[in-house]
CSV table of C-alpha atoms and ligand atoms in Angstrom, one decimal:
chain,number,residue,atom,x,y,z
A,1,MET,CA,70.4,-44.4,-0.6
A,2,LYS,CA,71.9,-41.3,1.1
A,3,ILE,CA,69.7,-38.3,0.2
A,4,GLY,CA,70.3,-34.7,1.0
A,5,ILE,CA,67.6,-32.0,1.4
A,6,VAL,CA,68.4,-28.2,1.6
A,7,GLY,CA,65.5,-26.1,3.0
A,8,LEU,CA,63.4,-28.1,5.6
A,9,GLY,CA,60.1,-26.4,5.0
A,10,LEU,CA,56.7,-27.6,3.7
A,11,ILE,CA,58.2,-29.3,0.5
A,12,GLY,CA,61.6,-30.3,1.9
A,13,GLY,CA,60.2,-31.6,5.1
A,14,SER,CA,57.4,-33.6,3.3
A,15,LEU,CA,60.0,-35.1,0.9
A,16,GLY,CA,62.1,-36.1,4.0
A,17,LEU,CA,59.2,-37.8,5.7
A,18,ASP,CA,58.4,-40.0,2.7
A,19,LEU,CA,62.0,-40.8,1.9
A,20,GLN,CA,62.8,-41.8,5.5
A,21,GLN,CA,59.7,-43.9,5.5
A,22,LEU,CA,61.1,-45.7,2.4
A,23,GLY,CA,64.3,-46.5,4.3
A,24,HIS,CA,66.6,-43.9,2.9
A,25,GLN,CA,69.1,-42.1,5.0
A,26,VAL,CA,68.1,-38.4,4.8
A,27,LEU,CA,70.5,-35.6,5.7
A,28,GLY,CA,68.9,-32.2,6.0
A,29,VAL,CA,70.3,-28.7,5.9
A,30,SER,CA,68.3,-25.6,6.8
A,31,ARG,CA,68.9,-21.9,7.7
A,32,ARG,CA,67.8,-22.1,11.4
A,33,THR,CA,68.9,-24.5,14.1
A,34,GLU,CA,65.3,-24.8,15.5
A,35,THR,CA,64.2,-26.0,12.1
A,36,CYS,CA,66.9,-28.6,12.0
A,37,GLU,CA,65.9,-29.8,15.5
A,38,ARG,CA,62.2,-30.0,14.6
A,39,ALA,CA,63.0,-31.9,11.4
A,40,ILE,CA,64.9,-34.5,13.4
A,41,ALA,CA,62.1,-34.7,16.0
A,42,ARG,CA,59.5,-35.1,13.3
A,43,ARG,CA,61.6,-37.9,11.7
A,44,ALA,CA,61.8,-35.9,8.4
A,45,VAL,CA,65.6,-36.4,8.5
A,46,THR,CA,68.2,-38.6,10.2
A,47,GLN,CA,70.6,-35.9,10.7
A,48,ALA,CA,70.4,-32.1,10.2
A,49,SER,CA,72.6,-29.1,10.3
A,50,CYS,CA,72.9,-25.4,9.3
A,51,ASP,CA,76.3,-26.4,7.8
A,52,ILE,CA,75.9,-27.4,4.2
A,53,SER,CA,79.1,-29.6,4.3
A,54,LEU,CA,76.8,-32.2,6.0
A,55,LEU,CA,75.7,-33.1,2.5
A,56,ALA,CA,79.2,-33.9,1.2
A,57,THR,CA,78.5,-37.7,0.9
A,58,ALA,CA,74.9,-37.5,-0.4
A,59,GLU,CA,74.1,-39.3,-3.7
A,60,VAL,CA,71.0,-37.2,-4.6
A,61,ILE,CA,70.3,-33.7,-3.2
A,62,PHE,CA,66.9,-31.9,-3.3
A,63,LEU,CA,67.1,-28.1,-3.3
A,64,CYS,CA,64.0,-27.0,-1.4
A,65,THR,CA,64.8,-23.4,-0.5
A,66,PRO,CA,62.7,-20.5,-1.8
A,67,LEU,CA,63.5,-19.8,-5.5
A,68,GLY,CA,65.6,-16.8,-4.7
A,69,ALA,CA,68.0,-18.8,-2.6
A,70,ILE,CA,68.7,-21.7,-5.0
A,71,GLN,CA,71.7,-20.3,-6.9
A,72,ALA,CA,73.6,-19.1,-3.8
A,73,THR,CA,72.9,-22.5,-2.1
A,74,VAL,CA,74.3,-24.4,-5.1
A,75,GLU,CA,77.4,-22.1,-5.3
A,76,GLU,CA,78.2,-23.0,-1.7
A,77,LEU,CA,77.1,-26.6,-1.9
A,78,ILE,CA,79.2,-27.7,-4.9
A,79,LEU,CA,82.5,-26.8,-3.1
A,80,HIS,CA,81.8,-30.0,-0.9
A,81,LEU,CA,80.4,-32.5,-3.5
A,82,GLN,CA,81.6,-35.5,-5.4
A,83,PRO,CA,81.3,-35.0,-9.1
A,84,GLU,CA,78.7,-37.9,-9.4
A,85,THR,CA,76.2,-36.3,-6.9
A,86,ILE,CA,72.9,-35.6,-8.5
A,87,LEU,CA,71.3,-32.2,-7.8
A,88,THR,CA,67.6,-31.5,-8.3
A,89,ASP,CA,65.4,-28.6,-7.2
A,90,VAL,CA,61.7,-28.3,-6.5
A,91,GLY,CA,61.2,-24.6,-7.5
A,92,SER,CA,57.9,-23.5,-9.0
A,93,VAL,CA,59.6,-21.9,-12.0
A,94,LYS,CA,62.1,-23.7,-14.1
A,95,THR,CA,63.7,-21.7,-17.0
A,96,PRO,CA,65.8,-19.3,-14.8
A,97,VAL,CA,66.8,-22.0,-12.4
A,98,VAL,CA,67.9,-24.5,-15.1
A,99,GLU,CA,69.8,-21.8,-17.0
A,100,LYS,CA,71.7,-20.7,-13.9
A,101,ILE,CA,72.4,-24.1,-12.3
A,102,THR,CA,73.2,-26.3,-15.3
A,103,PRO,CA,76.5,-24.5,-16.0
A,104,LEU,CA,77.4,-24.8,-12.3
A,105,TRP,CA,76.7,-28.5,-12.0
A,106,PRO,CA,76.1,-30.7,-15.0
A,107,SER,CA,74.4,-33.5,-13.1
A,108,PHE,CA,71.4,-31.2,-12.3
A,109,VAL,CA,67.8,-32.0,-13.2
A,110,GLY,CA,65.2,-29.3,-12.8
A,111,GLY,CA,62.0,-30.6,-11.0
A,112,HIS,CA,58.7,-29.4,-9.7
A,113,PRO,CA,56.2,-31.3,-7.6
A,114,MET,CA,52.7,-30.0,-8.2
A,115,ALA,CA,51.6,-30.3,-4.6
A,116,GLY,CA,51.4,-28.0,-1.7
A,117,THR,CA,49.2,-26.4,1.0
A,118,ALA,CA,48.7,-22.8,2.2
A,119,ALA,CA,51.0,-23.5,5.2
A,120,THR,CA,54.7,-23.1,5.3
A,121,GLY,CA,57.7,-24.3,7.4
A,122,ILE,CA,58.7,-27.7,8.9
A,123,GLU,CA,55.5,-27.9,11.0
A,124,ALA,CA,53.5,-27.9,7.7
A,125,ALA,CA,55.4,-30.9,6.3
A,126,GLN,CA,53.2,-33.9,5.9
A,127,PRO,CA,53.6,-37.5,4.7
A,128,GLN,CA,52.3,-38.6,1.3
A,129,LEU,CA,52.0,-35.0,0.1
A,130,PHE,CA,53.2,-36.0,-3.4
A,131,ALA,CA,51.5,-39.4,-3.9
A,132,GLY,CA,49.2,-39.4,-6.9
A,133,ARG,CA,50.2,-35.8,-7.8
A,134,PRO,CA,52.0,-34.6,-10.9
A,135,TYR,CA,55.8,-34.2,-10.6
A,136,VAL,CA,57.5,-32.5,-13.6
A,137,LEU,CA,61.2,-33.0,-14.6
A,138,THR,CA,62.7,-30.6,-17.0
A,139,PRO,CA,66.0,-32.1,-18.3
A,140,VAL,CA,67.9,-30.3,-21.1
A,141,ALA,CA,70.1,-31.7,-23.9
A,142,THR,CA,73.2,-31.9,-21.6
A,143,THR,CA,71.5,-33.6,-18.7
A,144,PRO,CA,73.2,-37.0,-18.1
A,145,PRO,CA,70.7,-39.8,-18.9
A,146,GLU,CA,71.9,-41.8,-15.8
A,147,ALA,CA,71.2,-38.9,-13.5
A,148,LEU,CA,67.7,-38.5,-15.0
A,149,GLU,CA,67.0,-42.2,-14.6
A,150,THR,CA,68.2,-42.4,-11.0
A,151,LEU,CA,65.9,-39.5,-10.1
A,152,ARG,CA,62.9,-40.9,-12.0
A,153,GLU,CA,63.3,-44.2,-10.2
A,154,LEU,CA,63.5,-42.4,-6.8
A,155,LEU,CA,60.4,-40.3,-7.6
A,156,ARG,CA,58.4,-43.3,-8.8
A,157,SER,CA,58.9,-44.8,-5.4
A,158,LEU,CA,57.0,-41.8,-4.0
A,159,GLU,CA,54.1,-42.8,-6.2
A,160,VAL,CA,54.1,-39.4,-8.1
A,161,GLN,CA,52.7,-39.0,-11.6
A,162,LEU,CA,55.9,-38.3,-13.5
A,163,HIS,CA,56.0,-35.9,-16.4
A,164,GLN,CA,58.8,-34.5,-18.5
A,165,CYS,CA,59.0,-31.3,-20.6
A,166,SER,CA,61.3,-28.4,-21.4
A,167,PRO,CA,61.8,-25.7,-18.7
A,168,GLN,CA,60.1,-23.2,-21.1
A,169,ASP,CA,57.0,-25.3,-21.7
A,170,HIS,CA,56.8,-25.9,-17.9
A,171,ASP,CA,56.8,-22.2,-17.1
A,172,ARG,CA,54.2,-21.4,-19.8
A,173,ALA,CA,51.9,-24.2,-18.5
A,174,VAL,CA,52.2,-23.5,-14.8
A,175,ALA,CA,51.6,-19.8,-15.5
A,176,TRP,CA,48.1,-20.8,-16.5
A,177,ILE,CA,47.2,-23.4,-13.9
A,178,SER,CA,49.3,-22.4,-10.9
A,179,HIS,CA,50.6,-18.8,-11.0
A,180,LEU,CA,47.6,-17.1,-12.6
A,181,PRO,CA,45.2,-18.7,-10.1
A,182,VAL,CA,47.3,-17.3,-7.2
A,183,MET,CA,47.0,-13.8,-8.6
A,184,VAL,CA,43.3,-14.2,-9.6
A,185,SER,CA,42.5,-15.6,-6.1
A,186,ALA,CA,44.4,-12.8,-4.4
A,187,SER,CA,42.6,-10.2,-6.6
A,188,LEU,CA,39.3,-11.8,-5.5
A,189,ILE,CA,40.1,-11.3,-1.8
A,190,ALA,CA,41.5,-7.7,-2.5
A,191,ALA,CA,38.3,-6.8,-4.4
A,192,CYS,CA,36.1,-8.0,-1.5
A,193,MET,CA,38.1,-5.8,0.8
A,194,ARG,CA,37.1,-2.8,-1.3
A,195,GLU,CA,33.5,-2.9,-0.1
A,196,THR,CA,33.1,0.4,1.8
A,197,ASP,CA,30.1,-0.5,4.0
A,198,PRO,CA,31.5,-2.3,7.2
A,199,ALA,CA,28.1,-3.9,7.8
A,200,VAL,CA,28.1,-5.5,4.4
A,201,VAL,CA,31.7,-6.7,4.8
A,202,GLU,CA,30.7,-8.3,8.1
A,203,LEU,CA,27.6,-9.9,6.5
A,204,ALA,CA,29.7,-11.2,3.6
A,205,GLN,CA,32.3,-12.7,6.0
A,206,LYS,CA,29.5,-14.5,7.9
A,207,LEU,CA,27.8,-15.8,4.7
A,208,ALA,CA,31.0,-16.9,2.9
A,209,SER,CA,30.9,-20.7,2.4
A,210,SER,CA,32.5,-23.4,0.3
A,211,GLY,CA,32.5,-21.4,-3.0
A,212,PHE,CA,34.5,-18.6,-1.5
A,213,ARG,CA,36.7,-21.0,0.5
A,214,ASP,CA,37.7,-22.8,-2.7
A,215,THR,CA,38.2,-19.7,-5.0
A,216,SER,CA,40.1,-17.8,-2.4
A,217,ARG,CA,42.4,-20.6,-1.1
A,218,VAL,CA,45.5,-20.1,-3.2
A,219,GLY,CA,45.3,-16.3,-2.8
A,220,GLY,CA,45.6,-16.8,1.0
A,221,GLY,CA,48.8,-18.9,0.7
A,222,ASN,CA,52.5,-18.2,1.2
A,223,PRO,CA,53.2,-14.5,0.1
A,224,GLU,CA,56.9,-15.2,-0.4
A,225,LEU,CA,56.1,-18.0,-2.8
A,226,GLY,CA,53.6,-15.9,-4.8
A,227,ARG,CA,56.2,-13.1,-5.1
A,228,MET,CA,58.8,-15.5,-6.4
A,229,MET,CA,56.3,-16.9,-9.0
A,230,ALA,CA,55.8,-13.3,-10.3
A,231,GLU,CA,59.5,-12.4,-10.1
A,232,PHE,CA,60.9,-15.5,-11.7
A,233,ASN,CA,58.1,-16.2,-14.2
A,234,GLN,CA,57.2,-12.6,-15.1
A,235,PRO,CA,56.8,-12.9,-18.9
A,236,GLN,CA,54.6,-16.0,-18.8
A,237,LEU,CA,52.6,-14.8,-15.8
A,238,LEU,CA,51.9,-11.4,-17.6
A,239,ARG,CA,50.9,-13.3,-20.7
A,240,SER,CA,48.3,-15.4,-18.8
A,241,LEU,CA,47.1,-12.4,-16.8
A,242,GLN,CA,46.4,-10.6,-20.0
A,243,GLY,CA,44.5,-13.6,-21.3
A,244,TYR,CA,42.5,-13.6,-18.1
A,245,ARG,CA,41.8,-9.9,-18.4
A,246,HIS,CA,40.5,-10.4,-21.9
A,247,CYS,CA,38.1,-13.1,-20.7
A,248,LEU,CA,36.9,-10.9,-17.8
A,249,ASP,CA,36.3,-8.0,-20.2
A,250,GLN,CA,34.2,-10.3,-22.4
A,251,ILE,CA,32.1,-11.3,-19.3
A,252,ILE,CA,31.7,-7.6,-18.2
A,253,ALA,CA,30.6,-6.6,-21.7
A,254,LYS,CA,28.0,-9.4,-21.9
A,255,ILE,CA,26.6,-8.5,-18.5
A,256,GLU,CA,26.5,-4.8,-19.5
A,257,GLN,CA,24.6,-5.7,-22.7
A,258,GLN,CA,22.3,-8.0,-20.7
A,259,ASP,CA,23.4,-10.8,-23.0
A,260,TRP,CA,22.3,-13.5,-20.6
A,261,SER,CA,22.4,-16.3,-23.2
A,262,GLY,CA,26.0,-15.2,-24.0
A,263,ILE,CA,26.9,-15.6,-20.4
A,264,GLU,CA,25.3,-19.0,-20.2
A,265,GLN,CA,27.2,-20.1,-23.3
A,266,ILE,CA,30.5,-19.1,-21.7
A,267,LEU,CA,29.6,-21.1,-18.6
A,268,VAL,CA,28.5,-24.1,-20.6
A,269,GLN,CA,31.9,-24.1,-22.3
A,270,THR,CA,33.8,-23.6,-19.0
A,271,ARG,CA,31.9,-26.4,-17.3
A,272,GLN,CA,32.8,-28.8,-20.2
A,273,ALA,CA,36.5,-27.7,-20.2
A,274,ARG,CA,37.1,-27.9,-16.4
A,275,PRO,CA,37.3,-31.7,-16.0
A,276,GLN,CA,40.2,-31.8,-18.5
A,277,PHE,CA,42.3,-29.7,-16.1
A,278,LEU,CA,41.6,-31.9,-13.1
A,279,ASN,CA,43.4,-34.9,-11.7
A,280,PRO,CA,41.2,-38.1,-11.6
A,281,SER,CA,41.2,-37.8,-7.8
A,282,ASP,CA,39.9,-34.2,-8.0
A,283,GLN,CA,37.0,-34.8,-10.3
A,284,PRO,CA,33.8,-33.5,-8.8
A,285,GLN,CA,31.5,-36.2,-7.4
A,286,ASP,CA,28.5,-34.0,-7.0
A,287,PRO,CA,27.2,-31.0,-8.9
A,288,PRO,CA,29.0,-27.9,-7.5
A,289,THR,CA,27.1,-25.8,-5.0
A,290,PRO,CA,27.1,-22.0,-5.5
B,301,NAP,P1,58.8,-23.1,3.0
B,301,NAP,O1,57.8,-23.9,3.7
B,301,NAP,O2,58.8,-21.6,3.4
B,301,NAP,O3,60.2,-23.8,3.2
B,301,NAP,C1,61.4,-23.2,2.7
B,301,NAP,C2,62.4,-23.5,3.8
B,301,NAP,O4,63.7,-23.2,3.3
B,301,NAP,C3,62.2,-22.6,5.0
B,301,NAP,O5,61.5,-23.4,6.0
B,301,NAP,C4,63.6,-22.2,5.5
B,301,NAP,O6,64.0,-22.9,6.6
B,301,NAP,C5,64.5,-22.8,4.4
B,301,NAP,N1,65.4,-21.8,3.9
B,301,NAP,C6,65.2,-20.5,3.4
B,301,NAP,N2,66.3,-20.0,2.9
B,301,NAP,C7,67.3,-20.9,3.1
B,301,NAP,C8,68.7,-21.0,2.8
B,301,NAP,N3,69.3,-19.9,2.2
B,301,NAP,N4,69.3,-22.1,3.1
B,301,NAP,C9,68.7,-23.2,3.6
B,301,NAP,N5,67.4,-23.2,4.0
B,301,NAP,C10,66.7,-22.1,3.7
B,301,NAP,O7,58.5,-23.1,1.5
B,301,NAP,P2,58.0,-24.3,0.5
B,301,NAP,O8,56.6,-24.1,0.2
B,301,NAP,O9,58.5,-25.6,1.1
B,301,NAP,O10,58.8,-23.9,-0.8
B,301,NAP,C11,60.1,-24.4,-1.0
B,301,NAP,C12,60.3,-24.5,-2.5
B,301,NAP,O11,59.3,-25.4,-3.1
B,301,NAP,C13,60.2,-23.2,-3.3
B,301,NAP,O12,61.3,-23.2,-4.3
B,301,NAP,C14,58.9,-23.3,-4.0
B,301,NAP,O13,58.9,-22.7,-5.3
B,301,NAP,C15,58.7,-24.8,-4.2
B,301,NAP,N6,57.3,-25.3,-4.2
B,301,NAP,C16,56.4,-24.9,-3.3
B,301,NAP,C17,55.1,-25.4,-3.4
B,301,NAP,C18,54.0,-25.0,-2.4
B,301,NAP,O14,52.9,-25.1,-2.7
B,301,NAP,N7,54.4,-24.5,-1.3
B,301,NAP,C19,54.8,-26.4,-4.4
B,301,NAP,C20,55.8,-26.8,-5.2
B,301,NAP,C21,57.1,-26.3,-5.2
B,301,NAP,P3,64.3,-22.2,8.0
B,301,NAP,O15,63.1,-22.6,8.9
B,301,NAP,O16,65.6,-23.0,8.4
B,301,NAP,O17,64.6,-20.8,7.8
């Protein structure tokens, strides 16, 4: 198959590596010439250019730019495409993207791979990033069934765990498990930076181990991506942040009241609930260390 990718960064580059490995011809378009050259050198694409007309003959095109660039990219891209070309994006928020792109290109299927790392750009691209991970598609009533099926088949070959839901349900769900954690984790790091005694800060930095590494990971990721999550998913992110603040207030009240069994009860409930949010491959093998 001839596949196009716009935006040769972590996600676009990683998709290219796997699709090339499967024998597809991958054409890449990115903003900078250096990125195009690196993508070819890393074998993430067969050919690459800053000129979007390179994708004129692609059968399926993955839009992998930052969220804020998707609409302008599509407006330019569709001037060059055959009507049967399937467009899909990988953006972390779906409702605004699907609402804007569907009227421009009927054969569009919103998508979101639930995989990533803290790194960005073509050098961060890695093979098998999506294997075994959830990948959500968000078709709407007007999405052509053939376009959806072609895409589903292509994604199955990447060994992803396919899911399907409405753009609205997607945004509400990822606000809880992806966008809220970024803001909580960022707040954790910001709160630690409020310590006023430099000697204590230095000691905390030396003592920080796996617990801090795990809880601070997503707060130390791509700032542009975090900003786009907040900007594009504002209502759902606010709703989940308010839910989080409520839970934090409950914990503060229990600690103030020295309600130690109340605290333990919360922690028993959260320990029981956590595995239901984890992929089978992420289930803890050993009891967590503090
Ligand atoms: P990234 O590593 O920063 O890659 C984005 C790439 O897009 C950049 O390397 C840049 O390439 C290129 N680009 C920027 N503006 C462009 C434009 N106008 N036209 C063409 N190329 C452009 O970011 P990413 O993490 O791959 O994220 C890309 C998309 O994936 C976002 O929509 C994000 O919501 C989604 N996503 C991210 C994750 C994650 O964890 N990172 C997970 C799932 C989905 P140049 O080097 O050429 O400037």
